[in-house]
């Protein structure tokens, strides 16, 4: 049966601009036509988890505006339950996403409606896994952790300190290698450390319990690749797959997601990941 996944988090409208090279401090660069895409770490992870076969509900907030409608349309299209997404007076949060032709990116987020993200404790408590990220207030994240009876997964991005109160609630922490170092190599629950195209490592009690080398692809846009990893990993792990198996699926999904522009556009379905993994093993 599909695992029930609740994602409490950010919903952003991404204004994506592509350019030959990211600007340096004080530099102005010319870009191609800007394009709007649905994004936000929370919404991205919800879409990724739903496409990978999860039964996903999104908890968050948007403004009463067109960017918010665009974000909701994408969640709906991927069969994410959006009945708990609130419409608030603040505008939908916006991210300026600059993507260099090499695939490198820089992101600035103007927090709007995300600051009003809320959730229903009763719905959270019936989920097999609950995922949060750090684009919503810490107080909300702690309440989510307390209400969770399934697996509580924290994606500590964008990175900020993890309080002792939150650390005590975490079952799975997913970070990239930079966040891992900035957090002082935390050691609570299952810690998964991604490293872009390099090996992903899973630690338990400070010991390495699994490692996976992501498949090589010609990436066009890596925005949302980390979110795809989180969503795909949690669907597999909450379905009872081993840590190693869950890492393999998450790495494959994440690699595939980089082949299209826009955080959610390239996120694969479970069938596409199965096919890709089968082709790679031949
Ligand atoms: O992780 C990628 C996401 O970060 C983008 O979609 C953008 O909205 C920012 O939140």
XYZ file of C-alpha atoms and ligand atoms in Angstrom:
292
model
C 0.000 0.000 0.000
C 1.197 3.530 -0.768
C 2.720 5.168 2.317
C 0.845 8.197 3.656
C 3.219 11.152 3.593
C 2.472 14.593 5.049
C 4.674 17.491 3.954
C 4.518 20.638 6.054
C 6.469 23.375 4.357
C 7.096 26.096 1.863
C 5.323 26.797 -1.392
C 7.192 29.246 -3.641
C 6.756 30.659 -7.108
C 10.218 30.401 -8.713
C 11.277 33.119 -11.156
C 13.988 31.289 -13.086
C 16.558 33.223 -15.102
C 19.248 31.433 -17.096
C 22.602 33.043 -17.817
C 26.017 32.044 -19.142
C 27.650 32.784 -15.779
C 26.278 33.684 -12.324
C 26.983 37.330 -11.407
C 29.783 38.228 -9.008
C 29.331 40.882 -6.288
C 28.338 44.215 -7.913
C 28.177 42.645 -11.374
C 25.220 42.875 -13.791
C 24.700 40.065 -16.300
C 22.200 39.701 -19.141
C 19.845 36.778 -18.995
C 17.509 34.958 -21.331
C 13.729 35.359 -20.983
C 12.706 34.786 -17.328
C 10.228 31.964 -16.702
C 7.903 31.210 -13.777
C 7.855 27.706 -12.293
C 6.192 26.191 -9.223
C 8.728 25.594 -6.452
C 9.461 25.830 -2.751
C 11.217 23.038 -0.886
C 7.984 21.815 0.722
C 5.911 21.737 -2.459
C 8.821 20.239 -4.412
C 9.185 17.402 -1.899
C 5.432 16.794 -1.939
C 5.391 16.553 -5.754
C 8.463 14.291 -5.751
C 6.933 11.963 -3.148
C 3.588 11.800 -4.971
C 5.198 11.014 -8.345
C 7.192 8.263 -6.617
C 3.946 6.633 -5.460
C 3.281 8.224 -2.064
C -0.198 9.186 -0.882
C 0.766 12.794 -0.157
C -0.899 15.701 1.675
C 0.567 19.206 1.609
C 0.278 21.607 4.567
C 1.341 25.195 3.920
C 0.165 28.622 2.830
C -0.100 30.681 -0.347
C -1.379 34.185 -1.082
C -4.602 34.967 -2.932
C -2.712 35.527 -6.202
C -1.698 34.056 -9.564
C 1.678 32.664 -8.440
C -0.168 30.794 -5.677
C -2.616 29.350 -8.213
C 0.279 28.173 -10.392
C 1.814 26.353 -7.399
C -1.495 24.726 -6.445
C -2.099 23.581 -10.037
C 1.210 21.725 -10.066
C 0.546 20.029 -6.716
C -2.914 18.973 -7.912
C -1.577 17.686 -11.206
C 0.719 15.352 -9.273
C -2.212 14.142 -7.118
C -1.065 15.881 -3.939
C -3.970 16.556 -1.551
C -4.046 20.354 -1.236
C -7.132 20.630 0.992
C -4.910 21.787 3.891
C -3.105 24.545 1.978
C -4.354 27.839 3.433
C -4.896 31.064 1.489
C -3.567 33.971 3.593
C -3.318 37.754 3.234
C 0.466 37.782 2.522
C 1.586 37.207 -1.079
C 2.794 33.787 -2.188
C 6.499 33.432 -1.377
C 8.772 34.046 -4.344
C 12.221 32.654 -5.136
C 14.597 34.290 -7.607
C 16.464 31.353 -9.113
C 19.548 32.147 -11.191
C 20.763 29.180 -13.238
C 24.159 29.217 -14.978
C 24.554 27.273 -18.239
C 26.794 24.798 -16.364
C 23.780 23.928 -14.138
C 25.102 25.838 -11.061
C 22.551 28.054 -9.343
C 21.936 30.754 -6.754
C 18.571 31.292 -5.034
C 17.100 34.175 -3.045
C 13.714 33.631 -1.355
C 11.331 36.450 -0.417
C 9.357 34.859 2.412
C 5.678 35.769 2.233
C 2.836 33.366 2.940
C 5.273 30.648 4.114
C 5.560 32.536 7.393
C 1.907 31.593 8.016
C 2.258 27.866 7.281
C 0.071 25.829 9.617
C -1.146 22.228 9.946
C -3.762 20.017 11.523
C -2.204 17.814 14.268
C -4.872 15.116 13.759
C -3.978 14.667 10.078
C -0.252 14.687 10.802
C -0.537 11.978 13.426
C -2.054 9.470 10.990
C 0.751 9.811 8.403
C 3.415 7.109 8.014
C 6.014 9.841 7.544
C 6.047 13.606 7.971
C 8.579 15.817 6.175
C 9.543 19.406 7.048
C 12.215 21.812 5.768
C 13.556 25.111 7.108
C 11.587 27.599 4.963
C 8.827 27.798 7.591
C 9.046 29.032 11.207
C 10.913 26.874 13.764
C 7.954 26.995 16.181
C 5.739 25.290 13.570
C 8.387 22.639 12.878
C 8.626 21.726 16.563
C 4.847 21.412 16.842
C 4.839 19.187 13.746
C 7.532 16.975 15.302
C 5.492 16.638 18.490
C 2.327 15.720 16.572
C 4.082 13.092 14.404
C 3.656 9.451 15.328
C 5.233 8.061 12.135
C 8.748 8.839 10.862
C 9.666 12.494 11.393
C 12.044 13.648 8.637
C 13.762 17.026 8.742
C 15.488 18.438 5.675
C 17.623 21.157 7.288
C 17.604 23.480 4.282
C 18.216 26.363 4.044
C 20.498 25.577 6.956
C 20.031 27.082 10.408
C 20.881 25.791 13.879
C 18.923 22.801 15.160
C 17.707 23.348 18.723
C 17.985 20.518 21.292
C 14.185 20.420 21.436
C 13.974 19.758 17.690
C 16.959 17.368 17.648
C 15.180 15.124 20.176
C 12.220 14.741 17.806
C 14.096 13.877 14.588
C 14.061 10.324 13.171
C 15.657 11.126 9.803
C 17.800 14.171 9.044
C 18.647 14.877 5.387
C 21.303 17.491 4.609
C 23.876 18.206 1.945
C 27.572 18.055 2.765
C 27.821 21.839 3.298
C 24.850 21.864 5.682
C 26.302 18.800 7.466
C 29.569 20.651 8.103
C 27.801 23.874 9.111
C 25.707 21.957 11.654
C 28.872 20.426 13.163
C 28.272 16.879 11.818
C 25.085 16.208 13.812
C 24.527 12.720 15.148
C 20.889 12.056 15.935
C 18.560 9.548 14.306
C 19.411 8.440 10.786
C 21.516 11.141 9.109
C 21.706 11.171 5.294
C 24.332 13.402 3.709
C 24.078 14.161 -0.013
C 26.984 15.535 -2.027
C 25.687 16.519 -5.476
C 27.080 14.098 -8.054
C 29.298 12.449 -5.417
C 28.553 9.590 -3.016
C 25.607 9.863 -0.588
C 26.334 8.590 2.943
C 23.933 7.416 5.649
C 25.055 7.503 9.301
C 23.486 6.023 12.427
C 25.062 6.713 15.809
C 27.965 8.344 13.966
C 28.724 5.105 12.038
C 28.361 4.768 8.253
C 25.467 2.368 7.554
C 25.141 2.778 3.762
C 26.746 4.576 0.815
C 25.513 5.099 -2.746
C 27.097 6.628 -5.825
C 24.463 8.631 -7.780
C 24.200 7.757 -11.496
C 25.959 10.131 -13.892
C 23.728 12.371 -16.049
C 24.193 15.563 -18.096
C 22.407 17.947 -15.716
C 20.582 20.967 -17.138
C 19.181 22.357 -13.881
C 19.928 20.980 -10.411
C 17.322 23.171 -8.636
C 14.952 20.783 -6.843
C 17.313 17.777 -7.120
C 17.772 17.734 -3.339
C 14.001 17.956 -2.853
C 13.468 15.067 -5.269
C 15.961 13.051 -3.219
C 14.076 13.784 0.027
C 10.636 12.911 -1.400
C 11.842 9.752 -3.143
C 13.879 8.559 -0.155
C 10.972 8.946 2.258
C 8.485 7.116 0.022
C 10.861 4.146 -0.248
C 11.913 4.190 3.417
C 8.347 4.594 4.735
C 7.324 1.650 2.485
C 9.729 -0.563 4.420
C 12.637 -0.620 1.957
C 16.127 -0.776 3.495
C 18.262 2.349 3.873
C 20.521 1.176 1.019
C 17.574 0.455 -1.320
C 15.945 3.775 -0.436
C 19.193 5.627 -1.188
C 19.469 3.915 -4.598
C 15.945 4.998 -5.601
C 16.419 8.515 -4.265
C 19.707 8.935 -6.151
C 18.136 7.718 -9.403
C 15.091 10.009 -8.995
C 17.259 12.970 -8.127
C 19.552 12.437 -11.149
C 16.544 12.213 -13.506
C 15.057 15.421 -12.056
C 18.028 17.472 -13.286
C 17.279 16.825 -16.962
C 14.656 19.594 -17.278
C 14.516 23.273 -16.329
C 12.324 24.046 -13.300
C 12.322 22.366 -9.891
C 9.237 20.200 -10.408
C 9.236 19.783 -14.222
C 11.744 16.931 -14.344
C 10.675 15.009 -11.240
C 10.200 11.390 -12.353
C 7.423 8.907 -11.654
C 8.119 5.595 -9.912
C 7.833 3.807 -13.290
C 10.430 6.127 -14.863
C 12.803 5.476 -11.969
C 12.281 1.702 -12.267
C 13.074 1.864 -15.989
C 16.145 4.063 -15.451
C 17.500 1.758 -12.704
C 16.926 -1.287 -14.880
C 18.715 0.327 -17.859
C 21.628 1.393 -15.648
C 22.086 -2.141 -14.294
C 22.247 -3.676 -17.827
O 15.185 23.502 -3.273
C 14.828 24.276 -4.378
C 13.835 25.316 -3.979
O 14.459 26.222 -3.096
C 13.336 26.189 -5.119
O 12.212 25.655 -5.761
C 13.074 27.528 -4.441
O 11.726 27.828 -4.326
C 13.748 27.424 -3.084
O 12.851 27.299 -2.063
